[in-house]
Backbone as JSON, one array per atom type, in Angstrom:
{
  "sequence": "MGARNDLWTADFEGQFRTGNGVCCYPLTIADEHSRFLPTCHGLVSTETLMTKPVFERTFREFGCCVPSARTTACRSPPRRLTDCPI",
  "N": [[125.13, 97.96, 48.12], [125.95, 99.67, 45.42], [128.75, 100.52, 43.2], [130.61, 103.48, 42.02], [129.43, 104.55, 38.89], [128.06, 102.36, 38.25], [125.34, 102.54, 37.98], [123.52, 104.71, 36.29], [120.99, 107.3, 36.45], [118.21, 108.75, 34.69], [116.08, 111.58, 34.28], [113.16, 113.54, 33.75], [112.89, 116.69, 35.7], [110.3, 117.72, 36.26], [108.44, 120.59, 34.98], [108.44, 123.93, 33.67], [107.48, 127.22, 32.9], [109.43, 129.55, 31.0], [110.59, 132.93, 31.14], [109.83, 134.07, 28.85], [107.46, 132.69, 28.22], [107.98, 130.18, 27.19], [107.85, 126.6, 27.34], [109.87, 124.75, 29.69], [111.82, 121.74, 30.11], [113.55, 120.35, 32.37], [116.22, 118.17, 31.87], [118.01, 115.5, 33.77], [120.88, 113.6, 34.1], [122.3, 111.33, 36.31], [124.8, 109.79, 38.4], [123.91, 107.28, 40.5], [125.14, 106.14, 42.68], [127.28, 107.94, 43.48], [125.97, 110.38, 43.26], [126.79, 112.22, 41.5], [126.14, 114.64, 38.89], [126.35, 114.58, 35.82], [124.91, 115.93, 33.74], [122.56, 118.38, 33.46], [120.23, 119.54, 31.74], [118.19, 121.9, 30.07], [115.47, 121.45, 28.09], [113.1, 121.96, 25.23], [111.43, 120.24, 24.69], [110.26, 116.73, 25.34], [110.64, 114.74, 23.58], [112.25, 112.09, 21.74], [113.84, 113.13, 19.67], [114.88, 115.47, 20.66], [115.99, 114.69, 23.09], [117.74, 112.54, 22.69], [120.46, 113.6, 21.62], [121.42, 114.82, 23.85], [121.91, 112.71, 25.7], [123.78, 111.26, 24.13], [125.81, 113.11, 23.81], [126.47, 113.37, 26.74], [127.28, 110.78, 27.14], [129.31, 110.47, 25.43], [131.14, 112.57, 26.37], [131.87, 111.68, 28.76], [132.81, 109.32, 28.51], [134.78, 107.5, 29.62], [133.31, 106.81, 31.69], [131.03, 105.33, 31.16], [127.97, 103.97, 32.26], [127.21, 100.74, 33.88], [124.68, 100.2, 33.64], [121.51, 101.76, 33.15], [118.74, 103.76, 34.06], [115.33, 105.06, 33.69], [112.69, 107.3, 34.73], [109.23, 106.18, 34.7], [107.12, 107.77, 33.51], [104.37, 109.25, 31.71], [105.35, 112.02, 29.57], [103.9, 115.2, 28.92], [102.26, 115.63, 25.77], [102.1, 117.9, 24.0], [103.41, 121.27, 24.15], [101.56, 123.12, 25.01], [100.33, 121.52, 26.73], [101.67, 121.9, 29.17], [101.7, 122.6, 32.63], [100.95, 125.51, 33.97]],
  "CA": [[125.42, 99.18, 47.79], [126.76, 99.69, 44.14], [129.92, 101.27, 42.97], [130.5, 104.56, 41.14], [129.19, 104.32, 37.62], [127.34, 100.81, 38.15], [123.86, 102.74, 37.64], [123.11, 106.08, 36.09], [119.65, 107.44, 36.25], [117.74, 110.05, 34.05], [114.53, 112.07, 34.74], [112.67, 115.16, 33.68], [112.49, 117.17, 36.88], [109.2, 118.55, 36.24], [108.45, 121.55, 33.78], [108.11, 125.25, 34.02], [107.41, 128.2, 31.84], [110.41, 130.74, 31.21], [109.91, 134.28, 31.21], [109.19, 134.41, 27.48], [106.44, 131.67, 28.14], [108.29, 128.7, 26.42], [107.95, 125.54, 28.55], [111.28, 124.01, 29.75], [111.94, 120.39, 30.61], [115.11, 119.91, 32.7], [116.68, 116.58, 32.12], [118.96, 115.29, 34.61], [121.37, 112.28, 34.08], [122.94, 111.39, 37.59], [125.36, 108.5, 38.84], [123.2, 106.8, 41.38], [126.18, 105.99, 43.88], [127.95, 109.12, 43.94], [124.96, 111.43, 42.96], [127.39, 113.23, 40.54], [125.25, 115.03, 37.9], [127.05, 114.96, 34.44], [124.02, 116.64, 32.84], [121.31, 118.88, 33.77], [120.04, 120.38, 30.51], [116.82, 122.48, 29.77], [114.84, 121.16, 26.7], [111.86, 122.54, 24.95], [110.56, 118.87, 24.57], [110.69, 115.44, 26.03], [110.66, 113.82, 22.52], [113.45, 111.63, 21.57], [114.61, 114.02, 18.69], [115.61, 116.44, 21.7], [116.81, 114.02, 24.37], [118.97, 111.75, 22.15], [121.59, 114.28, 21.59], [121.94, 115.15, 25.13], [122.5, 111.35, 26.09], [125.05, 111.02, 23.23], [126.86, 114.08, 24.19], [126.84, 112.96, 27.98], [128.1, 109.49, 27.14], [130.8, 110.94, 24.68], [131.83, 113.48, 27.13], [132.24, 110.93, 30.15], [133.08, 107.98, 27.91], [135.42, 106.65, 30.39], [132.48, 106.45, 32.79], [129.72, 104.78, 30.83], [127.58, 103.11, 33.34], [126.9, 99.42, 33.6], [123.2, 100.11, 33.53], [120.74, 103.06, 33.09], [117.32, 103.63, 34.44], [114.6, 106.37, 33.7], [111.49, 107.15, 35.2], [108.32, 105.53, 33.72], [105.79, 108.34, 33.59], [104.14, 109.81, 30.27], [105.28, 113.26, 29.59], [103.0, 115.83, 28.02], [102.56, 115.35, 24.33], [102.36, 119.2, 23.46], [103.99, 122.3, 24.9], [100.42, 123.6, 25.43], [99.88, 120.61, 28.0], [102.47, 121.98, 30.16], [100.71, 123.33, 33.4], [101.49, 126.74, 34.56]],
  "C": [[126.33, 99.06, 46.52], [127.98, 100.6, 44.09], [129.71, 102.48, 41.93], [130.37, 104.08, 39.63], [128.54, 102.97, 37.12], [125.9, 101.34, 37.47], [123.75, 104.37, 37.44], [121.56, 106.2, 35.96], [119.46, 108.83, 35.42], [116.41, 110.31, 34.3], [114.43, 113.39, 34.3], [112.36, 115.63, 35.1], [111.26, 117.9, 36.99], [109.28, 119.48, 34.94], [108.05, 122.88, 34.26], [108.1, 126.19, 32.73], [108.55, 129.25, 32.19], [109.75, 131.91, 31.02], [109.36, 134.65, 30.03], [108.01, 133.5, 27.15], [106.83, 130.4, 27.36], [108.4, 127.66, 27.75], [109.4, 124.78, 28.41], [111.19, 122.8, 30.76], [113.33, 120.13, 30.94], [115.17, 118.42, 32.81], [117.76, 116.53, 32.8], [119.56, 113.77, 34.25], [122.4, 112.25, 35.42], [123.49, 110.01, 37.89], [124.59, 108.23, 40.12], [124.07, 106.73, 42.67], [126.72, 107.27, 44.36], [127.08, 110.39, 44.04], [125.57, 112.57, 42.03], [126.38, 113.3, 39.43], [126.07, 115.54, 36.67], [126.31, 115.87, 33.61], [122.86, 117.06, 33.6], [121.13, 119.99, 32.67], [118.48, 120.68, 30.21], [116.37, 122.2, 28.42], [113.47, 121.7, 26.66], [110.79, 121.37, 24.81], [111.05, 117.86, 25.22], [110.81, 114.5, 24.85], [112.25, 113.39, 22.21], [114.37, 112.39, 20.63], [115.4, 115.03, 19.55], [116.27, 115.72, 22.5], [117.96, 113.27, 23.7], [120.23, 112.39, 22.19], [122.44, 114.44, 22.81], [122.51, 113.83, 25.91], [123.75, 111.14, 25.42], [126.2, 111.98, 23.75], [127.33, 113.7, 25.61], [127.8, 111.8, 28.01], [129.57, 109.54, 26.5], [131.86, 111.65, 25.58], [132.63, 112.59, 28.48], [132.38, 109.54, 29.75], [133.96, 107.11, 28.73], [134.56, 106.07, 31.62], [131.28, 105.87, 32.32], [129.27, 103.8, 31.87], [127.2, 101.69, 32.89], [125.3, 99.37, 33.4], [122.7, 101.52, 33.77], [119.27, 102.85, 33.41], [116.76, 105.12, 34.21], [113.33, 106.07, 34.29], [110.29, 106.71, 34.15], [107.08, 106.27, 33.67], [105.66, 108.92, 32.29], [104.32, 111.32, 30.4], [104.2, 113.79, 28.8], [103.23, 115.68, 26.54], [102.86, 116.93, 23.56], [102.72, 120.08, 24.44], [102.71, 122.93, 25.6], [99.81, 122.82, 26.73], [100.72, 120.94, 29.19], [101.75, 123.11, 31.35], [101.72, 124.45, 33.91], [101.85, 126.83, 36.09]]
}
């Protein structure tokens, strides 16, 4: 069993359409040991251009707690918003 901040996980928790029809991709970043969730942010895309600032802001805000390691899910996200299932 690891210690707090040894491993953070990041994942897109599925996708859904908002009331105005825009597809939302909720990104979560969590401490694996404590299950603390420093970030849960809805994005309109899974592309690096959209996700990188969320990671940078999270690590800046919780800089005293930068994890020893990080892991993400290895599944391929949809390429276009129109690929988002309803």
